[in-house]
Amino acid sequence: MLVKTKAIVISSLKYQEKSLIVRCFTESHGLKSYFVRDAFSSRKSNQKIAYFQPLTILEIEAVHKNKGNLENFKEIKIATPFQSIHSDIFKSTIVMFVSEILHHSIHEEEKNEPLFTFLETALFWLDNHNETANFHLILMLEITKYLGFYPDISEIDFPFFDANEGIFTPFHGIGSLTEHETNLFKKLIHLKFDNDQKIFHVIERQIVLKVLIDYYSFHLDGFRKPKSLEVLAAVFS
């Protein structure tokens, strides 16, 4: 089946000497993996390595056999070139981290157009703004809406958040955050991308990030702590 769709590059893995296996989150078919033969050859001008940087948004034409094997690109072009994401050290570090989060979070080969639209809009925002220290925190929390485990905020005035259950409670249980952690988490819930990025101090941001990673671990089978976590901490310290 010939498919034309937008696709966000999640990861790329070198295969043998010249080829790549590229994992993409597509607008039309969800998660798909593609084999790019001779990706490192200059002859393949339509399949340049630059196309497969983390979270690049592509317009692709591909042959989908839908047999559980690797699919193949027919045509590729960048949908909208980023101006700063891959050249700004802070933004490129965020993108590296977010791509790992997505790699360990999205597993289903099924269409999730609302999530695709959200990610595309968020990446355009990141590319066009300079104050981005809380971007990855807000993004991680918002993604849970589309993956089915956004916190129940109907009782948000309660002092503790139970990460196992995803609810706010009046009592501190085994799976609960401390009251301090809960207050920071509540701050995050009310944040938007355009809010003041200085709302968290460095240590507070690290606490919130740990809370989010633990929360993902509770609710997603096979979720692993991103290897880029230390790099992210160093850049934003």
Short mmCIF file of C-alpha atoms in Angstrom, two decimals:
data_model
loop_
_atom_site.label_atom_id
_atom_site.label_comp_id
_atom_site.label_asym_id
_atom_site.label_seq_id
_atom_site.Cartn_x
_atom_site.Cartn_y
_atom_site.Cartn_z
CA MET A 1 0.00 0.00 0.00
CA LEU A 2 1.39 3.41 -1.00
CA VAL A 3 0.99 5.96 1.80
CA LYS A 4 1.53 9.71 1.89
CA THR A 5 1.74 11.20 5.37
CA LYS A 6 3.65 13.41 7.76
CA ALA A 7 6.04 11.62 10.11
CA ILE A 8 8.04 12.63 13.19
CA VAL A 9 11.41 10.92 13.48
CA ILE A 10 11.65 9.18 16.85
CA SER A 11 14.99 7.42 16.46
CA SER A 12 17.47 6.14 13.92
CA LEU A 13 19.83 3.20 14.31
CA LYS A 14 22.81 2.52 12.07
CA TYR A 15 22.59 -0.88 10.42
CA GLN A 16 25.81 -2.42 9.10
CA GLU A 17 28.01 0.18 7.39
CA LYS A 18 25.73 2.28 5.22
CA SER A 19 22.11 1.72 6.19
CA LEU A 20 19.67 2.97 8.82
CA ILE A 21 16.61 1.69 10.61
CA VAL A 22 14.41 4.73 11.25
CA ARG A 23 11.52 4.72 13.69
CA CYS A 24 8.81 7.29 12.94
CA PHE A 25 5.54 8.33 14.48
CA THR A 26 3.33 8.88 11.45
CA GLU A 27 0.18 10.96 11.28
CA SER A 28 -1.74 8.31 9.34
CA HIS A 29 -0.56 5.00 10.80
CA GLY A 30 1.06 5.65 14.17
CA LEU A 31 4.43 4.06 14.87
CA LYS A 32 6.31 2.66 11.87
CA SER A 33 9.89 1.49 11.30
CA TYR A 34 11.65 1.98 7.97
CA PHE A 35 14.75 0.53 6.39
CA VAL A 36 16.94 3.10 4.60
CA ARG A 37 19.44 1.31 2.43
CA ASP A 38 22.73 3.14 1.72
CA ALA A 39 21.66 6.12 3.84
CA PHE A 40 25.29 7.20 4.13
CA SER A 41 25.82 7.21 0.37
CA SER A 42 25.86 10.57 -1.39
CA ARG A 43 24.00 8.95 -4.27
CA LYS A 44 20.85 8.77 -2.15
CA SER A 45 20.19 12.49 -2.30
CA ASN A 46 16.51 11.99 -1.41
CA GLN A 47 17.40 10.19 1.81
CA LYS A 48 19.97 12.45 3.46
CA ILE A 49 21.14 11.68 6.99
CA ALA A 50 19.98 15.15 8.07
CA TYR A 51 16.40 14.05 7.47
CA PHE A 52 16.65 11.58 10.31
CA GLN A 53 17.71 13.80 13.20
CA PRO A 54 15.52 13.35 16.29
CA LEU A 55 12.01 14.85 16.00
CA THR A 56 12.48 16.13 12.46
CA ILE A 57 9.06 16.44 10.83
CA LEU A 58 8.97 14.81 7.41
CA GLU A 59 6.55 14.48 4.57
CA ILE A 60 6.93 10.95 3.29
CA GLU A 61 5.67 8.68 0.58
CA ALA A 62 6.20 5.09 1.66
CA VAL A 63 5.29 1.54 0.81
CA HIS A 64 3.52 -0.07 3.79
CA LYS A 65 3.21 -3.84 3.55
CA ASN A 66 1.85 -3.98 7.14
CA LYS A 67 3.34 -7.42 7.79
CA GLY A 68 5.27 -6.47 10.91
CA ASN A 69 8.49 -6.03 8.96
CA LEU A 70 10.45 -2.89 8.15
CA GLU A 71 8.73 -0.62 5.65
CA ASN A 72 10.40 1.38 2.87
CA PHE A 73 10.42 5.06 1.97
CA LYS A 74 9.75 6.02 -1.61
CA GLU A 75 10.07 9.81 -1.27
CA ILE A 76 11.10 12.01 1.66
CA LYS A 77 11.21 15.73 2.26
CA ILE A 78 11.28 17.92 5.35
CA ALA A 79 7.80 19.25 6.04
CA THR A 80 8.94 22.50 7.65
CA PRO A 81 12.65 23.12 8.33
CA PHE A 82 13.47 24.00 11.93
CA GLN A 83 15.39 27.23 12.42
CA SER A 84 16.96 26.68 15.83
CA ILE A 85 16.11 23.27 17.30
CA HIS A 86 19.17 21.44 15.97
CA SER A 87 21.61 24.34 16.36
CA ASP A 88 20.75 25.59 19.86
CA ILE A 89 22.44 23.43 22.55
CA PHE A 90 19.54 23.78 24.99
CA LYS A 91 16.88 22.93 22.41
CA SER A 92 18.85 20.08 20.84
CA THR A 93 19.34 18.55 24.30
CA ILE A 94 15.61 18.82 25.00
CA VAL A 95 14.85 17.20 21.64
CA MET A 96 17.27 14.35 22.30
CA PHE A 97 15.61 13.73 25.67
CA VAL A 98 12.03 13.99 24.34
CA SER A 99 12.81 11.61 21.47
CA GLU A 100 13.94 9.02 24.04
CA ILE A 101 10.77 9.55 26.07
CA LEU A 102 8.67 8.98 22.96
CA HIS A 103 10.76 5.95 21.97
CA HIS A 104 9.92 4.26 25.26
CA SER A 105 6.30 5.49 25.38
CA ILE A 106 4.75 4.94 21.95
CA HIS A 107 4.55 1.26 21.06
CA GLU A 108 1.37 0.77 19.10
CA GLU A 109 1.08 0.76 15.34
CA GLU A 110 -2.20 2.61 15.41
CA LYS A 111 -3.28 6.06 14.36
CA ASN A 112 -3.21 8.74 17.07
CA GLU A 113 -3.72 11.93 15.10
CA PRO A 114 -4.42 14.14 18.18
CA LEU A 115 -1.04 13.16 19.68
CA PHE A 116 0.70 13.80 16.35
CA THR A 117 -0.91 17.24 16.05
CA PHE A 118 0.06 18.11 19.62
CA LEU A 119 3.70 17.07 19.11
CA GLU A 120 3.93 18.96 15.82
CA THR A 121 2.50 22.14 17.41
CA ALA A 122 4.77 21.81 20.45
CA LEU A 123 7.90 21.42 18.30
CA PHE A 124 7.02 24.50 16.28
CA TRP A 125 6.63 26.39 19.57
CA LEU A 126 10.04 25.17 20.76
CA ASP A 127 11.66 26.22 17.49
CA ASN A 128 10.28 29.76 17.76
CA HIS A 129 10.85 30.58 21.45
CA ASN A 130 13.97 31.09 23.53
CA GLU A 131 12.70 30.56 27.08
CA THR A 132 12.30 26.80 27.08
CA ALA A 133 13.56 25.49 30.44
CA ASN A 134 10.22 23.86 31.34
CA PHE A 135 9.28 22.68 27.86
CA HIS A 136 10.12 19.02 28.42
CA LEU A 137 8.23 18.94 31.73
CA ILE A 138 5.05 20.40 30.25
CA LEU A 139 5.35 18.17 27.19
CA MET A 140 5.74 14.99 29.25
CA LEU A 141 2.68 15.79 31.32
CA GLU A 142 0.57 16.74 28.29
CA ILE A 143 1.53 13.54 26.46
CA THR A 144 -0.13 11.52 29.22
CA LYS A 145 -3.48 12.91 28.03
CA TYR A 146 -3.01 11.10 24.72
CA LEU A 147 -1.58 7.90 26.21
CA GLY A 148 -4.38 7.50 28.73
CA PHE A 149 -2.87 8.23 32.13
CA TYR A 150 -3.24 11.97 32.71
CA PRO A 151 -3.75 12.66 36.45
CA ASP A 152 -7.30 12.88 37.77
CA ILE A 153 -7.37 16.52 38.96
CA SER A 154 -10.95 16.51 40.28
CA GLU A 155 -9.56 16.52 43.86
CA ILE A 156 -6.44 18.59 43.18
CA ASP A 157 -6.87 20.50 46.47
CA PHE A 158 -5.90 17.38 48.43
CA PRO A 159 -2.30 17.62 49.74
CA PHE A 160 -0.85 14.38 48.30
CA PHE A 161 -0.62 12.86 44.84
CA ASP A 162 -0.74 9.07 44.54
CA ALA A 163 1.40 8.33 41.48
CA ASN A 164 0.29 4.69 41.28
CA GLU A 165 -3.38 5.60 41.08
CA GLY A 166 -2.95 8.98 39.36
CA ILE A 167 -5.16 10.75 41.90
CA PHE A 168 -4.86 13.38 44.63
CA THR A 169 -5.60 12.11 48.13
CA PRO A 170 -6.01 13.54 51.65
CA PHE A 171 -3.61 10.96 53.12
CA HIS A 172 0.00 10.01 52.45
CA GLY A 173 0.09 6.44 51.16
CA ILE A 174 2.79 4.06 49.88
CA GLY A 175 2.66 5.41 46.33
CA SER A 176 2.23 9.07 47.31
CA LEU A 177 4.51 11.99 46.63
CA THR A 178 5.57 14.13 49.56
CA GLU A 179 3.58 17.29 50.15
CA HIS A 180 6.44 19.37 48.69
CA GLU A 181 6.63 17.18 45.57
CA THR A 182 2.85 17.33 45.23
CA ASN A 183 2.88 21.14 45.37
CA LEU A 184 5.51 21.26 42.62
CA PHE A 185 3.47 18.80 40.56
CA LYS A 186 0.38 20.99 40.97
CA LYS A 187 2.40 23.95 39.66
CA LEU A 188 3.29 21.93 36.59
CA ILE A 189 -0.33 20.95 35.96
CA HIS A 190 -1.26 24.63 35.70
CA LEU A 191 1.68 25.54 33.44
CA LYS A 192 1.47 26.35 29.75
CA PHE A 193 4.37 26.71 27.33
CA ASP A 194 4.07 30.51 27.39
CA ASN A 195 4.18 30.82 31.19
CA ASP A 196 7.17 32.25 33.06
CA GLN A 197 9.97 29.70 32.73
CA LYS A 198 11.48 30.79 36.06
CA ILE A 199 8.59 29.38 38.08
CA PHE A 200 10.88 26.46 39.05
CA HIS A 201 14.38 26.70 40.47
CA VAL A 202 16.94 24.21 39.10
CA ILE A 203 16.51 21.76 41.99
CA GLU A 204 12.72 22.00 41.78
CA ARG A 205 12.84 21.27 38.06
CA GLN A 206 14.93 18.17 38.75
CA ILE A 207 12.43 17.01 41.38
CA VAL A 208 9.50 17.46 38.98
CA LEU A 209 11.35 15.60 36.24
CA LYS A 210 12.02 12.65 38.56
CA VAL A 211 8.33 12.64 39.53
CA LEU A 212 7.34 12.50 35.84
CA ILE A 213 9.79 9.72 34.98
CA ASP A 214 8.58 7.67 37.95
CA TYR A 215 4.97 8.38 36.92
CA TYR A 216 5.68 7.10 33.39
CA SER A 217 7.36 4.02 34.87
CA PHE A 218 4.26 3.24 36.95
CA HIS A 219 1.89 3.49 33.99
CA LEU A 220 3.82 2.29 30.93
CA ASP A 221 5.09 -1.27 30.66
CA GLY A 222 8.71 -1.41 29.60
CA PHE A 223 9.37 2.30 30.10
CA ARG A 224 13.05 2.98 30.76
CA LYS A 225 14.84 6.00 32.15
CA PRO A 226 16.32 7.95 29.21
CA LYS A 227 20.09 7.74 28.78
CA SER A 228 20.13 11.47 27.98
CA LEU A 229 18.82 12.37 31.45
CA GLU A 230 22.30 13.20 32.76
CA VAL A 231 23.05 15.37 29.73
CA LEU A 232 19.79 17.24 30.24
CA ALA A 233 20.60 17.82 33.92
CA ALA A 234 24.07 19.11 33.07
CA VAL A 235 22.87 21.53 30.40
CA PHE A 236 20.10 22.99 32.60
CA SER A 237 22.08 23.06 35.87
#
